[in-house]
C-alpha cells in the first residue's frame, strides 16, 4: 500500500507539471488564431484595429496577464470546461473531442492490443525455437517491417490497395452522406474504412513487439529456474509460457503500458493520410490553426492517459515483481 501511495503522489505531482506545461506551450507558439484570421482578411484590403478587436472577441482569444489566464485555466480544467474551438467555431471543444475519441479508441486501441498480443506470442515462439526457421523468419520479417516509417507505409497502402486495386475506401471513417448509428450497414461501412489505417499501424508496430519479446525471452531461458523446470520433465509448452514467458513479459509490459496510454492521442500521421476523423487528425488541425482551447484539451487528455497508464504499470510491477517495491 505504501508503494502504491508513493506512486500515486508522484502521479499527482507529474499531473500538475503536465497541466502547467500544457498551459504554456500553446502561448509560446508564434502567432495566434486572430493573426491567421486577420491575414486572410488583409488579402482583400487593410484591416482596422476595431476589426481585429472584434475578431479576438468573437474567437475568445485569451487576454490579461498570464497569471490571470493560468488561474482561469486551472478552474476551467477542474470543471472540464474547455471553451469553444477557434477552428471549428462555434462548436465546443468537448463535443469535438467526444466525437473524435471513439474512432481513435476503437481503431487504434484494438490494433495496439492485437499487435502486442500477436507480437509477444510470436516472439515467445521464436525464442523457444531459436536457431530454426521459426526464429529466423519472424525475426527478419520484424526487422524489415520495423524499418519502414508508418506514414510511408500508409502512403504505399493507400496508393496500391486503395487507388490501384480499389479494395478499400481511401479516406474518411464512413461513406459520404452516412449518419453514424449502430445499424449493421453502418458498422460494416465503418469497418471497411478502418481496414487500411488499422493494417498500416499493425504492420509497422508488430515487428517491435516480436523483437523485444524474443530478445528478453532468450535471456530468461538461461535462468536457473527454467533449467530446473526442464530437468523436472515439465512439458515444453508449460516451461515456455508459465516460467520463461511470464517473467520475460515484464519489460514488454512497460512498453505496452506506454503504447496503451498513447492510444488516446491517436496515430497523427496515419489519420492525416487517410483523413480518418480521430484524435490525431483533430490535433493536427488544432495545431495548424493555432486553436488554443482545442490543443489544450487534447494535450491534457493525452497526457493524463499516459500518466494513468504509467501508474497502472508501476502498480502491476509491484504486484508481479516484489523487488520493485524497495
PDB file of C-alpha atoms in Angstrom:
ATOM      1  CA  UNK A   1       0.000   0.000   0.000  1.00  0.00           C
ATOM      2  CA  UNK A   2       2.847   2.411   0.804  1.00  0.00           C
ATOM      3  CA  UNK A   3       4.362   1.676  -2.602  1.00  0.00           C
ATOM      4  CA  UNK A   4       1.047   2.413  -4.362  1.00  0.00           C
ATOM      5  CA  UNK A   5       0.512   5.634  -2.366  1.00  0.00           C
ATOM      6  CA  UNK A   6       4.032   6.808  -3.190  1.00  0.00           C
ATOM      7  CA  UNK A   7       3.389   6.219  -6.882  1.00  0.00           C
ATOM      8  CA  UNK A   8       0.029   7.992  -6.629  1.00  0.00           C
ATOM      9  CA  UNK A   9       1.683  11.052  -5.072  1.00  0.00           C
ATOM     10  CA  UNK A  10       4.208  11.104  -7.904  1.00  0.00           C
ATOM     11  CA  UNK A  11       1.287  10.842 -10.343  1.00  0.00           C
ATOM     12  CA  UNK A  12      -0.375  13.944  -8.850  1.00  0.00           C
ATOM     13  CA  UNK A  13       2.872  15.940  -8.940  1.00  0.00           C
ATOM     14  CA  UNK A  14       3.567  14.959 -12.544  1.00  0.00           C
ATOM     15  CA  UNK A  15      -0.023  15.744 -13.495  1.00  0.00           C
ATOM     16  CA  UNK A  16       0.260  19.280 -12.094  1.00  0.00           C
ATOM     17  CA  UNK A  17       3.508  19.824 -14.017  1.00  0.00           C
ATOM     18  CA  UNK A  18       1.899  18.495 -17.196  1.00  0.00           C
ATOM     19  CA  UNK A  19      -1.156  20.749 -16.780  1.00  0.00           C
ATOM     20  CA  UNK A  20       1.094  23.786 -16.306  1.00  0.00           C
ATOM     21  CA  UNK A  21       3.206  22.881 -19.334  1.00  0.00           C
ATOM     22  CA  UNK A  22       0.010  22.333 -21.298  1.00  0.00           C
ATOM     23  CA  UNK A  23      -0.978  25.912 -20.476  1.00  0.00           C
ATOM     24  CA  UNK A  24       2.385  27.372 -21.524  1.00  0.00           C
ATOM     25  CA  UNK A  25       3.112  25.546 -24.789  1.00  0.00           C
ATOM     26  CA  UNK A  26       0.322  26.998 -26.971  1.00  0.00           C
ATOM     27  CA  UNK A  27       1.082  30.503 -25.717  1.00  0.00           C
ATOM     28  CA  UNK A  28       4.755  30.169 -26.596  1.00  0.00           C
ATOM     29  CA  UNK A  29       3.921  29.306 -30.194  1.00  0.00           C
ATOM     30  CA  UNK A  30       4.313  32.152 -32.706  1.00  0.00           C
ATOM     31  CA  UNK A  31       1.112  33.736 -33.989  1.00  0.00           C
ATOM     32  CA  UNK A  32      -2.479  33.378 -32.839  1.00  0.00           C
ATOM     33  CA  UNK A  33      -5.836  32.437 -34.399  1.00  0.00           C
ATOM     34  CA  UNK A  34      -6.629  36.139 -34.642  1.00  0.00           C
ATOM     35  CA  UNK A  35      -3.437  36.672 -36.665  1.00  0.00           C
ATOM     36  CA  UNK A  36      -4.492  33.924 -39.069  1.00  0.00           C
ATOM     37  CA  UNK A  37      -7.984  35.427 -39.470  1.00  0.00           C
ATOM     38  CA  UNK A  38      -6.582  38.940 -39.980  1.00  0.00           C
ATOM     39  CA  UNK A  39      -4.101  37.628 -42.551  1.00  0.00           C
ATOM     40  CA  UNK A  40      -6.959  36.167 -44.574  1.00  0.00           C
ATOM     41  CA  UNK A  41      -8.959  39.400 -44.359  1.00  0.00           C
ATOM     42  CA  UNK A  42      -5.940  41.535 -45.276  1.00  0.00           C
ATOM     43  CA  UNK A  43      -5.840  39.891 -48.697  1.00  0.00           C
ATOM     44  CA  UNK A  44      -8.927  41.937 -49.559  1.00  0.00           C
ATOM     45  CA  UNK A  45      -7.646  45.183 -48.032  1.00  0.00           C
ATOM     46  CA  UNK A  46      -6.298  46.750 -44.823  1.00  0.00           C
ATOM     47  CA  UNK A  47      -7.793  45.557 -41.519  1.00  0.00           C
ATOM     48  CA  UNK A  48      -8.587  48.196 -38.909  1.00  0.00           C
ATOM     49  CA  UNK A  49      -7.782  47.768 -35.182  1.00  0.00           C
ATOM     50  CA  UNK A  50     -11.525  47.701 -34.449  1.00  0.00           C
ATOM     51  CA  UNK A  51     -11.977  44.771 -36.821  1.00  0.00           C
ATOM     52  CA  UNK A  52      -9.105  42.917 -35.168  1.00  0.00           C
ATOM     53  CA  UNK A  53     -10.589  43.566 -31.724  1.00  0.00           C
ATOM     54  CA  UNK A  54     -13.938  42.227 -32.923  1.00  0.00           C
ATOM     55  CA  UNK A  55     -12.248  39.077 -34.276  1.00  0.00           C
ATOM     56  CA  UNK A  56     -10.435  38.494 -30.976  1.00  0.00           C
ATOM     57  CA  UNK A  57     -13.668  38.944 -29.041  1.00  0.00           C
ATOM     58  CA  UNK A  58     -15.502  36.538 -31.334  1.00  0.00           C
ATOM     59  CA  UNK A  59     -12.775  33.882 -31.102  1.00  0.00           C
ATOM     60  CA  UNK A  60     -12.369  34.330 -27.374  1.00  0.00           C
ATOM     61  CA  UNK A  61      -8.630  34.941 -27.584  1.00  0.00           C
ATOM     62  CA  UNK A  62      -7.189  34.945 -24.030  1.00  0.00           C
ATOM     63  CA  UNK A  63      -6.398  38.376 -22.653  1.00  0.00           C
ATOM     64  CA  UNK A  64      -4.924  39.865 -19.491  1.00  0.00           C
ATOM     65  CA  UNK A  65      -1.850  38.695 -17.613  1.00  0.00           C
ATOM     66  CA  UNK A  66      -0.610  35.140 -17.870  1.00  0.00           C
ATOM     67  CA  UNK A  67      -1.277  34.593 -14.160  1.00  0.00           C
ATOM     68  CA  UNK A  68      -4.931  35.561 -14.624  1.00  0.00           C
ATOM     69  CA  UNK A  69      -5.149  33.253 -17.638  1.00  0.00           C
ATOM     70  CA  UNK A  70      -3.488  30.453 -15.642  1.00  0.00           C
ATOM     71  CA  UNK A  71      -5.923  30.655 -12.728  1.00  0.00           C
ATOM     72  CA  UNK A  72      -8.877  30.722 -15.121  1.00  0.00           C
ATOM     73  CA  UNK A  73      -7.384  27.779 -16.979  1.00  0.00           C
ATOM     74  CA  UNK A  74      -6.998  25.707 -13.796  1.00  0.00           C
ATOM     75  CA  UNK A  75     -10.555  26.496 -12.723  1.00  0.00           C
ATOM     76  CA  UNK A  76     -11.964  25.548 -16.121  1.00  0.00           C
ATOM     77  CA  UNK A  77      -9.862  22.379 -16.259  1.00  0.00           C
ATOM     78  CA  UNK A  78     -11.125  21.185 -12.886  1.00  0.00           C
ATOM     79  CA  UNK A  79     -14.711  21.706 -14.088  1.00  0.00           C
ATOM     80  CA  UNK A  80     -13.988  20.175 -17.546  1.00  0.00           C
ATOM     81  CA  UNK A  81     -14.767  23.439 -19.324  1.00  0.00           C
ATOM     82  CA  UNK A  82     -12.521  23.834 -22.359  1.00  0.00           C
ATOM     83  CA  UNK A  83     -14.356  26.593 -24.182  1.00  0.00           C
ATOM     84  CA  UNK A  84     -15.190  26.994 -27.858  1.00  0.00           C
ATOM     85  CA  UNK A  85     -12.929  25.846 -30.663  1.00  0.00           C
ATOM     86  CA  UNK A  86     -11.352  28.596 -32.773  1.00  0.00           C
ATOM     87  CA  UNK A  87     -11.002  26.478 -35.908  1.00  0.00           C
ATOM     88  CA  UNK A  88     -14.458  24.850 -35.647  1.00  0.00           C
ATOM     89  CA  UNK A  89     -16.279  27.925 -34.278  1.00  0.00           C
ATOM     90  CA  UNK A  90     -18.898  27.911 -32.741  1.00  0.00           C
ATOM     91  CA  UNK A  91     -18.662  24.204 -31.837  1.00  0.00           C
ATOM     92  CA  UNK A  92     -17.459  23.455 -28.311  1.00  0.00           C
ATOM     93  CA  UNK A  93     -14.198  21.664 -27.628  1.00  0.00           C
ATOM     94  CA  UNK A  94     -15.937  19.000 -25.553  1.00  0.00           C
ATOM     95  CA  UNK A  95     -18.254  17.991 -28.401  1.00  0.00           C
ATOM     96  CA  UNK A  96     -15.323  17.805 -30.852  1.00  0.00           C
ATOM     97  CA  UNK A  97     -13.273  15.608 -28.535  1.00  0.00           C
ATOM     98  CA  UNK A  98     -16.154  13.279 -27.678  1.00  0.00           C
ATOM     99  CA  UNK A  99     -16.894  12.978 -31.392  1.00  0.00           C
ATOM    100  CA  UNK A 100     -13.326  12.055 -32.369  1.00  0.00           C
ATOM    101  CA  UNK A 101     -12.323   9.934 -29.367  1.00  0.00           C
ATOM    102  CA  UNK A 102     -14.455   6.821 -30.124  1.00  0.00           C
ATOM    103  CA  UNK A 103     -12.981   6.487 -33.623  1.00  0.00           C
ATOM    104  CA  UNK A 104      -9.436   6.530 -32.249  1.00  0.00           C
ATOM    105  CA  UNK A 105     -10.131   4.253 -29.274  1.00  0.00           C
ATOM    106  CA  UNK A 106     -11.801   1.587 -31.379  1.00  0.00           C
ATOM    107  CA  UNK A 107      -9.396   1.583 -34.314  1.00  0.00           C
ATOM    108  CA  UNK A 108      -6.021   2.438 -32.729  1.00  0.00           C
ATOM    109  CA  UNK A 109      -6.832   0.775 -29.391  1.00  0.00           C
ATOM    110  CA  UNK A 110      -7.824  -2.573 -30.849  1.00  0.00           C
ATOM    111  CA  UNK A 111      -4.846  -2.606 -33.211  1.00  0.00           C
ATOM    112  CA  UNK A 112      -2.423  -1.766 -30.372  1.00  0.00           C
ATOM    113  CA  UNK A 113      -3.709  -4.618 -28.216  1.00  0.00           C
ATOM    114  CA  UNK A 114      -3.711  -7.015 -31.181  1.00  0.00           C
ATOM    115  CA  UNK A 115      -0.153  -6.068 -32.182  1.00  0.00           C
ATOM    116  CA  UNK A 116       1.077  -6.571 -28.602  1.00  0.00           C
ATOM    117  CA  UNK A 117      -0.586  -9.984 -28.184  1.00  0.00           C
ATOM    118  CA  UNK A 118       0.395 -11.310 -31.615  1.00  0.00           C
ATOM    119  CA  UNK A 119       3.922  -9.890 -31.463  1.00  0.00           C
ATOM    120  CA  UNK A 120       4.568 -11.232 -27.957  1.00  0.00           C
ATOM    121  CA  UNK A 121       3.328 -14.735 -28.820  1.00  0.00           C
ATOM    122  CA  UNK A 122       5.429 -14.840 -31.995  1.00  0.00           C
ATOM    123  CA  UNK A 123       8.433 -13.584 -30.011  1.00  0.00           C
ATOM    124  CA  UNK A 124       7.969 -16.372 -27.448  1.00  0.00           C
ATOM    125  CA  UNK A 125       7.785 -18.988 -30.204  1.00  0.00           C
ATOM    126  CA  UNK A 126      10.829 -17.548 -31.978  1.00  0.00           C
ATOM    127  CA  UNK A 127      12.936 -17.611 -28.808  1.00  0.00           C
ATOM    128  CA  UNK A 128      11.815 -21.121 -27.863  1.00  0.00           C
ATOM    129  CA  UNK A 129      12.684 -22.402 -31.361  1.00  0.00           C
ATOM    130  CA  UNK A 130      15.809 -20.254 -31.709  1.00  0.00           C
ATOM    131  CA  UNK A 131      18.161 -21.264 -34.467  1.00  0.00           C
ATOM    132  CA  UNK A 132      15.369 -22.698 -36.643  1.00  0.00           C
ATOM    133  CA  UNK A 133      13.236 -21.189 -39.391  1.00  0.00           C
ATOM    134  CA  UNK A 134      10.590 -20.364 -36.767  1.00  0.00           C
ATOM    135  CA  UNK A 135      13.149 -17.974 -35.291  1.00  0.00           C
ATOM    136  CA  UNK A 136      14.780 -16.525 -38.396  1.00  0.00           C
ATOM    137  CA  UNK A 137      11.569 -15.896 -40.367  1.00  0.00           C
ATOM    138  CA  UNK A 138       9.712 -13.707 -37.813  1.00  0.00           C
ATOM    139  CA  UNK A 139      12.957 -12.036 -36.704  1.00  0.00           C
ATOM    140  CA  UNK A 140      13.920 -10.989 -40.220  1.00  0.00           C
ATOM    141  CA  UNK A 141      10.338 -10.021 -41.050  1.00  0.00           C
ATOM    142  CA  UNK A 142      10.018  -7.978 -37.864  1.00  0.00           C
ATOM    143  CA  UNK A 143      13.298  -6.158 -38.518  1.00  0.00           C
ATOM    144  CA  UNK A 144      12.252  -5.470 -42.112  1.00  0.00           C
ATOM    145  CA  UNK A 145       8.803  -4.127 -41.213  1.00  0.00           C
ATOM    146  CA  UNK A 146      10.048  -2.021 -38.295  1.00  0.00           C
ATOM    147  CA  UNK A 147      12.479  -0.203 -40.601  1.00  0.00           C
ATOM    148  CA  UNK A 148       9.685   1.493 -42.548  1.00  0.00           C
ATOM    149  CA  UNK A 149       8.127   4.724 -41.209  1.00  0.00           C
ATOM    150  CA  UNK A 150       4.423   4.154 -40.663  1.00  0.00           C
ATOM    151  CA  UNK A 151       3.355   7.245 -42.641  1.00  0.00           C
ATOM    152  CA  UNK A 152       5.354   5.959 -45.647  1.00  0.00           C
ATOM    153  CA  UNK A 153       3.693   2.558 -45.290  1.00  0.00           C
ATOM    154  CA  UNK A 154       0.339   4.343 -45.095  1.00  0.00           C
ATOM    155  CA  UNK A 155       1.004   6.131 -48.382  1.00  0.00           C
ATOM    156  CA  UNK A 156       2.012   2.867 -50.087  1.00  0.00           C
ATOM    157  CA  UNK A 157      -1.073   1.046 -48.798  1.00  0.00           C
ATOM    158  CA  UNK A 158      -3.275   3.965 -49.805  1.00  0.00           C
ATOM    159  CA  UNK A 159      -1.913   4.002 -53.346  1.00  0.00           C
ATOM    160  CA  UNK A 160      -1.775   0.276 -54.115  1.00  0.00           C
ATOM    161  CA  UNK A 161      -4.653  -1.140 -52.029  1.00  0.00           C
ATOM    162  CA  UNK A 162      -6.896   1.907 -52.280  1.00  0.00           C
ATOM    163  CA  UNK A 163      -6.342   3.609 -55.635  1.00  0.00           C
ATOM    164  CA  UNK A 164      -4.790   0.907 -57.841  1.00  0.00           C
ATOM    165  CA  UNK A 165      -6.619  -2.218 -56.646  1.00  0.00           C
ATOM    166  CA  UNK A 166      -9.645  -0.462 -55.149  1.00  0.00           C
ATOM    167  CA  UNK A 167     -10.015  -2.983 -52.344  1.00  0.00           C
ATOM    168  CA  UNK A 168     -10.629  -0.426 -49.592  1.00  0.00           C
ATOM    169  CA  UNK A 169     -12.018   3.119 -49.263  1.00  0.00           C
ATOM    170  CA  UNK A 170      -9.282   5.743 -49.411  1.00  0.00           C
ATOM    171  CA  UNK A 171     -10.441   8.361 -46.886  1.00  0.00           C
ATOM    172  CA  UNK A 172     -12.778   9.062 -44.002  1.00  0.00           C
ATOM    173  CA  UNK A 173     -14.314   6.788 -41.381  1.00  0.00           C
ATOM    174  CA  UNK A 174     -17.565   6.149 -43.274  1.00  0.00           C
ATOM    175  CA  UNK A 175     -19.156   6.910 -46.625  1.00  0.00           C
ATOM    176  CA  UNK A 176     -20.219  10.439 -47.522  1.00  0.00           C
ATOM    177  CA  UNK A 177     -23.803  11.154 -46.511  1.00  0.00           C
ATOM    178  CA  UNK A 178     -23.971   8.320 -43.957  1.00  0.00           C
ATOM    179  CA  UNK A 179     -25.195   9.116 -40.443  1.00  0.00           C
ATOM    180  CA  UNK A 180     -23.319   7.356 -37.587  1.00  0.00           C
ATOM    181  CA  UNK A 181     -25.506   4.731 -35.901  1.00  0.00           C
ATOM    182  CA  UNK A 182     -25.321   1.161 -34.640  1.00  0.00           C
ATOM    183  CA  UNK A 183     -27.019  -0.484 -37.619  1.00  0.00           C
ATOM    184  CA  UNK A 184     -25.312  -3.404 -39.337  1.00  0.00           C
ATOM    185  CA  UNK A 185     -24.881  -1.494 -42.574  1.00  0.00           C
ATOM    186  CA  UNK A 186     -23.127   1.445 -40.957  1.00  0.00           C
ATOM    187  CA  UNK A 187     -20.869  -0.767 -38.802  1.00  0.00           C
ATOM    188  CA  UNK A 188     -19.819  -2.710 -41.909  1.00  0.00           C
ATOM    189  CA  UNK A 189     -19.144   0.554 -43.738  1.00  0.00           C
ATOM    190  CA  UNK A 190     -17.062   1.864 -40.818  1.00  0.00           C
ATOM    191  CA  UNK A 191     -15.045  -1.373 -40.691  1.00  0.00           C
ATOM    192  CA  UNK A 192     -14.320  -1.115 -44.432  1.00  0.00           C
ATOM    193  CA  UNK A 193     -12.925   2.391 -43.905  1.00  0.00           C
ATOM    194  CA  UNK A 194     -10.878   1.313 -40.842  1.00  0.00           C
ATOM    195  CA  UNK A 195      -9.089  -1.580 -42.566  1.00  0.00           C
ATOM    196  CA  UNK A 196      -6.342   0.445 -44.262  1.00  0.00           C
ATOM    197  CA  UNK A 197      -5.265   2.621 -41.283  1.00  0.00           C
ATOM    198  CA  UNK A 198      -5.526  -0.379 -38.939  1.00  0.00           C
ATOM    199  CA  UNK A 199      -3.431  -2.542 -41.250  1.00  0.00           C
ATOM    200  CA  UNK A 200      -0.805   0.186 -41.516  1.00  0.00           C
ATOM    201  CA  UNK A 201      -0.434   0.509 -37.740  1.00  0.00           C
ATOM    202  CA  UNK A 202      -0.431  -3.270 -37.226  1.00  0.00           C
ATOM    203  CA  UNK A 203       2.219  -3.978 -39.862  1.00  0.00           C
ATOM    204  CA  UNK A 204       4.593  -1.266 -38.635  1.00  0.00           C
ATOM    205  CA  UNK A 205       4.226  -1.967 -34.895  1.00  0.00           C
ATOM    206  CA  UNK A 206       4.081  -5.761 -34.573  1.00  0.00           C
ATOM    207  CA  UNK A 207       7.771  -6.146 -35.515  1.00  0.00           C
ATOM    208  CA  UNK A 208       8.928  -4.220 -32.469  1.00  0.00           C
ATOM    209  CA  UNK A 209       6.936  -6.458 -30.121  1.00  0.00           C
ATOM    210  CA  UNK A 210       8.340  -9.588 -31.810  1.00  0.00           C
ATOM    211  CA  UNK A 211      11.963  -8.481 -31.469  1.00  0.00           C
ATOM    212  CA  UNK A 212      11.556  -7.143 -27.944  1.00  0.00           C
ATOM    213  CA  UNK A 213       9.853 -10.282 -26.621  1.00  0.00           C
ATOM    214  CA  UNK A 214      12.268 -12.621 -28.414  1.00  0.00           C
ATOM    215  CA  UNK A 215      15.384 -10.935 -27.019  1.00  0.00           C
ATOM    216  CA  UNK A 216      14.019 -10.805 -23.476  1.00  0.00           C
ATOM    217  CA  UNK A 217      12.804 -14.389 -23.695  1.00  0.00           C
ATOM    218  CA  UNK A 218      16.224 -15.670 -24.778  1.00  0.00           C
ATOM    219  CA  UNK A 219      17.792 -14.055 -21.719  1.00  0.00           C
ATOM    220  CA  UNK A 220      15.150 -15.604 -19.474  1.00  0.00           C
ATOM    221  CA  UNK A 221      15.649 -19.104 -20.931  1.00  0.00           C
ATOM    222  CA  UNK A 222      19.173 -19.125 -19.500  1.00  0.00           C
ATOM    223  CA  UNK A 223      17.982 -18.645 -15.912  1.00  0.00           C
ATOM    224  CA  UNK A 224      18.397 -21.430 -13.367  1.00  0.00           C
ATOM    225  CA  UNK A 225      14.703 -21.806 -12.593  1.00  0.00           C
ATOM    226  CA  UNK A 226      13.963 -22.520 -16.284  1.00  0.00           C
ATOM    227  CA  UNK A 227      16.717 -25.152 -16.390  1.00  0.00           C
ATOM    228  CA  UNK A 228      15.347 -26.676 -13.185  1.00  0.00           C
ATOM    229  CA  UNK A 229      11.831 -26.822 -14.645  1.00  0.00           C
ATOM    230  CA  UNK A 230      13.144 -28.566 -17.762  1.00  0.00           C
ATOM    231  CA  UNK A 231      15.153 -31.027 -15.650  1.00  0.00           C
ATOM    232  CA  UNK A 232      11.983 -31.977 -13.767  1.00  0.00           C
ATOM    233  CA  UNK A 233      10.454 -33.139 -17.036  1.00  0.00           C
ATOM    234  CA  UNK A 234       7.787 -30.446 -17.414  1.00  0.00           C
ATOM    235  CA  UNK A 235       6.154 -30.111 -20.813  1.00  0.00           C
ATOM    236  CA  UNK A 236       7.904 -27.680 -23.146  1.00  0.00           C
ATOM    237  CA  UNK A 237       4.807 -25.504 -23.518  1.00  0.00           C
ATOM    238  CA  UNK A 238       4.476 -25.239 -19.739  1.00  0.00           C
ATOM    239  CA  UNK A 239       8.117 -24.212 -19.344  1.00  0.00           C
ATOM    240  CA  UNK A 240       7.865 -21.678 -22.181  1.00  0.00           C
ATOM    241  CA  UNK A 241       4.642 -19.989 -21.077  1.00  0.00           C
ATOM    242  CA  UNK A 242       4.415 -20.374 -17.294  1.00  0.00           C
ATOM    243  CA  UNK A 243       8.082 -19.991 -16.413  1.00  0.00           C
ATOM    244  CA  UNK A 244      10.040 -18.196 -19.137  1.00  0.00           C
ATOM    245  CA  UNK A 245       7.413 -16.053 -20.889  1.00  0.00           C
ATOM    246  CA  UNK A 246       5.779 -14.907 -17.656  1.00  0.00           C
ATOM    247  CA  UNK A 247       8.994 -13.264 -16.472  1.00  0.00           C
ATOM    248  CA  UNK A 248      10.138 -12.139 -19.907  1.00  0.00           C
ATOM    249  CA  UNK A 249       6.850 -10.288 -20.342  1.00  0.00           C
ATOM    250  CA  UNK A 250       7.672  -7.739 -17.615  1.00  0.00           C
ATOM    251  CA  UNK A 251       9.843  -5.401 -19.755  1.00  0.00           C
ATOM    252  CA  UNK A 252       7.322  -5.614 -22.602  1.00  0.00           C
ATOM    253  CA  UNK A 253       4.577  -4.724 -20.156  1.00  0.00           C
ATOM    254  CA  UNK A 254       6.171  -1.309 -19.651  1.00  0.00           C
ATOM    255  CA  UNK A 255       6.206  -0.638 -23.382  1.00  0.00           C
ATOM    256  CA  UNK A 256       2.624  -1.856 -23.685  1.00  0.00           C
ATOM    257  CA  UNK A 257       1.517   0.497 -20.920  1.00  0.00           C
ATOM    258  CA  UNK A 258       3.110   3.448 -22.710  1.00  0.00           C
ATOM    259  CA  UNK A 259       1.602   2.366 -26.037  1.00  0.00           C
ATOM    260  CA  UNK A 260      -1.825   1.925 -24.466  1.00  0.00           C
ATOM    261  CA  UNK A 261      -1.616   5.354 -22.854  1.00  0.00           C
ATOM    262  CA  UNK A 262      -0.674   6.845 -26.198  1.00  0.00           C
ATOM    263  CA  UNK A 263      -3.729   5.317 -27.882  1.00  0.00           C
ATOM    264  CA  UNK A 264      -5.814   8.331 -26.850  1.00  0.00           C
ATOM    265  CA  UNK A 265      -3.533  10.557 -28.901  1.00  0.00           C
ATOM    266  CA  UNK A 266      -4.274   8.521 -31.976  1.00  0.00           C
ATOM    267  CA  UNK A 267      -1.860   7.985 -34.832  1.00  0.00           C
ATOM    268  CA  UNK A 268      -1.477  11.532 -36.107  1.00  0.00           C
ATOM    269  CA  UNK A 269       0.214  10.979 -39.470  1.00  0.00           C
ATOM    270  CA  UNK A 270      -1.769   7.842 -40.324  1.00  0.00           C
ATOM    271  CA  UNK A 271      -5.057   9.582 -39.534  1.00  0.00           C
ATOM    272  CA  UNK A 272      -3.896  12.567 -41.565  1.00  0.00           C
ATOM    273  CA  UNK A 273      -3.011  10.399 -44.582  1.00  0.00           C
ATOM    274  CA  UNK A 274      -6.394   8.659 -44.534  1.00  0.00           C
ATOM    275  CA  UNK A 275      -8.367  11.687 -43.311  1.00  0.00           C
ATOM    276  CA  UNK A 276      -9.623   9.478 -40.501  1.00  0.00           C
ATOM    277  CA  UNK A 277     -11.612  11.664 -38.057  1.00  0.00           C
ATOM    278  CA  UNK A 278      -9.789  10.588 -34.913  1.00  0.00           C
ATOM    279  CA  UNK A 279      -7.969  12.493 -32.202  1.00  0.00           C
ATOM    280  CA  UNK A 280      -4.727  12.652 -34.211  1.00  0.00           C
ATOM    281  CA  UNK A 281      -6.469  14.280 -37.175  1.00  0.00           C
ATOM    282  CA  UNK A 282      -8.214  16.713 -34.827  1.00  0.00           C
ATOM    283  CA  UNK A 283      -4.922  17.567 -33.125  1.00  0.00           C
ATOM    284  CA  UNK A 284      -3.240  18.298 -36.460  1.00  0.00           C
ATOM    285  CA  UNK A 285      -5.994  20.738 -37.412  1.00  0.00           C
ATOM    286  CA  UNK A 286      -5.842  22.381 -33.991  1.00  0.00           C
ATOM    287  CA  UNK A 287      -2.071  22.959 -34.221  1.00  0.00           C
ATOM    288  CA  UNK A 288      -2.139  24.277 -37.792  1.00  0.00           C
ATOM    289  CA  UNK A 289      -4.954  26.720 -36.909  1.00  0.00           C
ATOM    290  CA  UNK A 290      -3.498  27.842 -33.530  1.00  0.00           C
ATOM    291  CA  UNK A 291      -6.635  26.572 -31.818  1.00  0.00           C
ATOM    292  CA  UNK A 292      -5.550  27.086 -28.185  1.00  0.00           C
ATOM    293  CA  UNK A 293      -8.632  25.614 -26.419  1.00  0.00           C
ATOM    294  CA  UNK A 294      -8.714  22.503 -28.607  1.00  0.00           C
ATOM    295  CA  UNK A 295      -4.945  21.984 -28.356  1.00  0.00           C
ATOM    296  CA  UNK A 296      -5.009  22.298 -24.586  1.00  0.00           C
ATOM    297  CA  UNK A 297      -7.884  19.840 -24.204  1.00  0.00           C
ATOM    298  CA  UNK A 298      -6.251  17.264 -26.493  1.00  0.00           C
ATOM    299  CA  UNK A 299      -2.774  17.628 -24.965  1.00  0.00           C
ATOM    300  CA  UNK A 300      -4.248  17.316 -21.484  1.00  0.00           C
ATOM    301  CA  UNK A 301      -6.278  14.238 -22.417  1.00  0.00           C
ATOM    302  CA  UNK A 302      -3.247  12.540 -23.982  1.00  0.00           C
ATOM    303  CA  UNK A 303      -1.013  13.427 -21.029  1.00  0.00           C
ATOM    304  CA  UNK A 304      -3.480  12.178 -18.428  1.00  0.00           C
ATOM    305  CA  UNK A 305      -3.969   8.891 -20.281  1.00  0.00           C
ATOM    306  CA  UNK A 306      -0.202   8.277 -20.475  1.00  0.00           C
ATOM    307  CA  UNK A 307       0.288   9.146 -16.793  1.00  0.00           C
ATOM    308  CA  UNK A 308      -2.545   6.852 -15.711  1.00  0.00           C
ATOM    309  CA  UNK A 309      -1.167   4.046 -17.884  1.00  0.00           C
ATOM    310  CA  UNK A 310       2.270   4.503 -16.283  1.00  0.00           C
ATOM    311  CA  UNK A 311       0.714   4.460 -12.813  1.00  0.00           C
ATOM    312  CA  UNK A 312      -1.169   1.223 -13.543  1.00  0.00           C
ATOM    313  CA  UNK A 313       2.002  -0.385 -14.950  1.00  0.00           C
ATOM    314  CA  UNK A 314       4.004   0.667 -11.869  1.00  0.00           C
ATOM    315  CA  UNK A 315       1.396  -0.869  -9.557  1.00  0.00           C
ATOM    316  CA  UNK A 316       1.292  -4.066 -11.643  1.00  0.00           C
ATOM    317  CA  UNK A 317       5.073  -4.240 -11.484  1.00  0.00           C
ATOM    318  CA  UNK A 318       4.884  -4.047  -7.699  1.00  0.00           C
ATOM    319  CA  UNK A 319       2.438  -6.953  -7.692  1.00  0.00           C
ATOM    320  CA  UNK A 320       4.288  -9.125 -10.235  1.00  0.00           C
ATOM    321  CA  UNK A 321       7.806  -8.341  -9.054  1.00  0.00           C
ATOM    322  CA  UNK A 322       8.108  -7.503  -5.312  1.00  0.00           C
ATOM    323  CA  UNK A 323      11.707  -6.321  -5.813  1.00  0.00           C
ATOM    324  CA  UNK A 324      10.425  -3.108  -7.388  1.00  0.00           C
ATOM    325  CA  UNK A 325       8.790  -2.031  -4.106  1.00  0.00           C
ATOM    326  CA  UNK A 326      12.156  -1.381  -2.431  1.00  0.00           C
TER     327      UNK A 326
END
